[in-house]
């Protein structure tokens, strides 16, 4: 029991040191932009389509359910607001982060994990190159760039999904839906979601790279550490979302 | 400048090296020297600490006690930043080859040159071609490591380890996982290239035949110490029970 707690504290401490090291490279501008762009491309390619599909479907479902609920109060014309605000403030940031963890996060952890068990990370050191600077910083940074973009894209696709349902099923005129949406989303709503997705990006990059970088135990280890990375990403996204929501509501009010 | 004592030519000096992991005492006061240009094999059974020894020589594992001096540099007293610079002067061949699998063979070879020299792309290209020629895989540059056989990966990794013109080469079990013919080829290649490029080379192995084939001198490692050393004839004549058993298989 004591040993388990001590080990957990050790892991937490080590992961904060790791994060500090990564951030110090970024802040000092020790950034390999070519590798960053390669990572942006890879993470983008891995996740773009699946984020678009899931967002469109979520927006559509949201509109269907809103229609049912709002019709009970004869307030069908508010579908656009409900869909837009739910997506922008809450659903898109969280959904995108979860999908991204499962795809790009797992990808990074598995890739780095394989490199770790094949000694490619040690080999980087023997070549006189710092593996954090060469392998980790570009991935974390790419994450911090790709995920917010995906988040905004997800909001747009979700709204489009809602639009399709609202205009075809609920009989709401397209132009009206559009104006309702644009008027509904204030700066505060947008930034509330954007701040969240940026925080998730940092966490996912950090957790996935940390787990990958310290993978041991051969190919079994790669599987184990990758699963762990995804699980930790899910937990930290969902738990921190509760705190972030409270924080945002406190700062910007409701 | 260092004083002119008798050991001045030694390129690698290891003295009193001790390392434990928990209760597991791996190295126990290990000492040896390697002269400039010499090729030495450190032979021992699996799990006796051969990898741990080599990793300590480039500062990737910190010893509990003892000193390591390579090419006049006290490895054991370097900071992390100094170590990075030092490591680029030592070639290290990993047991798993450890080529980057997201780069082609040629890109793998070019990587240390791009990191540590101011060579132009054309100069890097011709240097890479030269080293691919050295390891007898001139047409393999555009392939990815996953498309190569184990033997070829080893040779490509050897080229990457030596391409910066390193004066010291460390090879961890270069023949492990290879068939007898590939093992012989890589052993002879390591020897030839070391001699040709003037490298001081240490290989670790449990492969008796190829140790003698590669090395000018063979050290036998057991229980954390060197228990015997010399050329094949000396070791065959050894009365140490471990050496006898090891050589006779
Ligand atoms: N990082 C480490 N942590 C704990 N024990 C280790 C570590 N590295 C190696 N060992 C132990 O040291 C011993 C020697 O390992 P190694 O040098 O890999 O042997 P080999 O001679 O086969 O290369 C083994 O018992 C191994 O379990
Ligand atoms: Mg070993």
mmCIF file with all atom_site columns, C-alpha atoms in Angstrom, chain A residues 25 28 30 32 35 38 111 114-115 117-131 134-135 139, chain B residues 55 58 60 80-81 84-85 87-88 90 92 94 96-103 111-112 115-116 160-161 164:
data_model
loop_
_atom_site.group_PDB
_atom_site.id
_atom_site.type_symbol
_atom_site.label_atom_id
_atom_site.label_alt_id
_atom_site.label_comp_id
_atom_site.label_asym_id
_atom_site.label_entity_id
_atom_site.label_seq_id
_atom_site.pdbx_PDB_ins_code
_atom_site.Cartn_x
_atom_site.Cartn_y
_atom_site.Cartn_z
_atom_site.occupancy
_atom_site.B_iso_or_equiv
_atom_site.pdbx_formal_charge
_atom_site.auth_seq_id
_atom_site.auth_comp_id
_atom_site.auth_asym_id
_atom_site.auth_atom_id
_atom_site.pdbx_PDB_model_num
ATOM 1  C CA . UNK A 1 25  ? 12.125 23.895 -24.746 1.00 0.00 ? 25  UNK A CA 1
ATOM 2  C CA . UNK A 1 28  ? 13.121 28.955 -25.140 1.00 0.00 ? 28  UNK A CA 1
ATOM 3  C CA . UNK A 1 30  ? 14.123 25.348 -29.226 1.00 0.00 ? 30  UNK A CA 1
ATOM 4  C CA . UNK A 1 32  ? 12.247 21.942 -34.812 1.00 0.00 ? 32  UNK A CA 1
ATOM 5  C CA . UNK A 1 35  ? 9.229  18.065 -37.415 1.00 0.00 ? 35  UNK A CA 1
ATOM 6  C CA . UNK A 1 38  ? 5.295  16.702 -40.099 1.00 0.00 ? 38  UNK A CA 1
ATOM 7  C CA . UNK A 1 111 ? 4.941  5.131  -31.880 1.00 0.00 ? 111 UNK A CA 1
ATOM 8  C CA . UNK A 1 114 ? 7.905  1.213  -30.011 1.00 0.00 ? 114 UNK A CA 1
ATOM 9  C CA . UNK A 1 115 ? 10.848 3.556  -30.352 1.00 0.00 ? 115 UNK A CA 1
ATOM 10 C CA . UNK A 1 117 ? 11.501 -0.593 -26.536 1.00 0.00 ? 117 UNK A CA 1
ATOM 11 C CA . UNK A 1 118 ? 13.637 -0.755 -29.709 1.00 0.00 ? 118 UNK A CA 1
ATOM 12 C CA . UNK A 1 119 ? 16.162 1.574  -28.088 1.00 0.00 ? 119 UNK A CA 1
ATOM 13 C CA . UNK A 1 120 ? 15.635 4.306  -30.667 1.00 0.00 ? 120 UNK A CA 1
ATOM 14 C CA . UNK A 1 121 ? 15.280 6.838  -27.867 1.00 0.00 ? 121 UNK A CA 1
ATOM 15 C CA . UNK A 1 122 ? 18.560 5.710  -26.281 1.00 0.00 ? 122 UNK A CA 1
ATOM 16 C CA . UNK A 1 123 ? 20.105 5.738  -29.766 1.00 0.00 ? 123 UNK A CA 1
ATOM 17 C CA . UNK A 1 124 ? 19.059 9.369  -30.152 1.00 0.00 ? 124 UNK A CA 1
ATOM 18 C CA . UNK A 1 125 ? 21.068 10.153 -27.043 1.00 0.00 ? 125 UNK A CA 1
ATOM 19 C CA . UNK A 1 126 ? 24.099 8.235  -28.300 1.00 0.00 ? 126 UNK A CA 1
ATOM 20 C CA . UNK A 1 127 ? 23.935 10.322 -31.474 1.00 0.00 ? 127 UNK A CA 1
ATOM 21 C CA . UNK A 1 128 ? 24.328 13.382 -29.281 1.00 0.00 ? 128 UNK A CA 1
ATOM 22 C CA . UNK A 1 129 ? 20.765 14.599 -29.777 1.00 0.00 ? 129 UNK A CA 1
ATOM 23 C CA . UNK A 1 130 ? 18.288 15.325 -27.017 1.00 0.00 ? 130 UNK A CA 1
ATOM 24 C CA . UNK A 1 131 ? 15.269 13.038 -27.564 1.00 0.00 ? 131 UNK A CA 1
ATOM 25 C CA . UNK A 1 134 ? 13.793 15.896 -31.253 1.00 0.00 ? 134 UNK A CA 1
ATOM 26 C CA . UNK A 1 135 ? 10.867 13.556 -30.570 1.00 0.00 ? 135 UNK A CA 1
ATOM 27 C CA . UNK A 1 139 ? 4.502  16.131 -31.008 1.00 0.00 ? 139 UNK A CA 1
ATOM 28 C CA . UNK B 2 55  ? 25.732 2.165  -21.530 1.00 0.00 ? 55  UNK B CA 1
ATOM 29 C CA . UNK B 2 58  ? 28.416 6.815  -22.832 1.00 0.00 ? 58  UNK B CA 1
ATOM 30 C CA . UNK B 2 60  ? 23.404 6.535  -20.216 1.00 0.00 ? 60  UNK B CA 1
ATOM 31 C CA . UNK B 2 80  ? 24.059 16.061 -19.111 1.00 0.00 ? 80  UNK B CA 1
ATOM 32 C CA . UNK B 2 81  ? 24.783 18.867 -21.580 1.00 0.00 ? 81  UNK B CA 1
ATOM 33 C CA . UNK B 2 84  ? 25.429 15.189 -25.493 1.00 0.00 ? 84  UNK B CA 1
ATOM 34 C CA . UNK B 2 85  ? 28.506 16.681 -27.121 1.00 0.00 ? 85  UNK B CA 1
ATOM 35 C CA . UNK B 2 87  ? 28.323 11.143 -27.256 1.00 0.00 ? 87  UNK B CA 1
ATOM 36 C CA . UNK B 2 88  ? 28.425 12.491 -30.775 1.00 0.00 ? 88  UNK B CA 1
ATOM 37 C CA . UNK B 2 90  ? 31.450 7.933  -29.787 1.00 0.00 ? 90  UNK B CA 1
ATOM 38 C CA . UNK B 2 92  ? 27.247 3.136  -30.501 1.00 0.00 ? 92  UNK B CA 1
ATOM 39 C CA . UNK B 2 94  ? 22.650 -1.162 -30.400 1.00 0.00 ? 94  UNK B CA 1
ATOM 40 C CA . UNK B 2 96  ? 18.332 -3.894 -31.807 1.00 0.00 ? 96  UNK B CA 1
ATOM 41 C CA . UNK B 2 97  ? 20.069 -1.720 -34.462 1.00 0.00 ? 97  UNK B CA 1
ATOM 42 C CA . UNK B 2 98  ? 17.759 1.121  -33.336 1.00 0.00 ? 98  UNK B CA 1
ATOM 43 C CA . UNK B 2 99  ? 17.507 2.785  -36.731 1.00 0.00 ? 99  UNK B CA 1
ATOM 44 C CA . UNK B 2 100 ? 14.680 5.323  -36.859 1.00 0.00 ? 100 UNK B CA 1
ATOM 45 C CA . UNK B 2 101 ? 11.893 3.488  -38.604 1.00 0.00 ? 101 UNK B CA 1
ATOM 46 C CA . UNK B 2 102 ? 10.260 6.693  -39.826 1.00 0.00 ? 102 UNK B CA 1
ATOM 47 C CA . UNK B 2 103 ? 13.361 7.542  -41.883 1.00 0.00 ? 103 UNK B CA 1
ATOM 48 C CA . UNK B 2 111 ? 20.841 12.455 -39.432 1.00 0.00 ? 111 UNK B CA 1
ATOM 49 C CA . UNK B 2 112 ? 24.020 12.736 -37.318 1.00 0.00 ? 112 UNK B CA 1
ATOM 50 C CA . UNK B 2 115 ? 22.846 17.507 -36.462 1.00 0.00 ? 115 UNK B CA 1
ATOM 51 C CA . UNK B 2 116 ? 26.551 17.930 -35.833 1.00 0.00 ? 116 UNK B CA 1
ATOM 52 C CA . UNK B 2 160 ? 25.252 5.457  -38.876 1.00 0.00 ? 160 UNK B CA 1
ATOM 53 C CA . UNK B 2 161 ? 27.345 4.876  -35.751 1.00 0.00 ? 161 UNK B CA 1
ATOM 54 C CA . UNK B 2 164 ? 30.686 11.194 -37.867 1.00 0.00 ? 164 UNK B CA 1
#
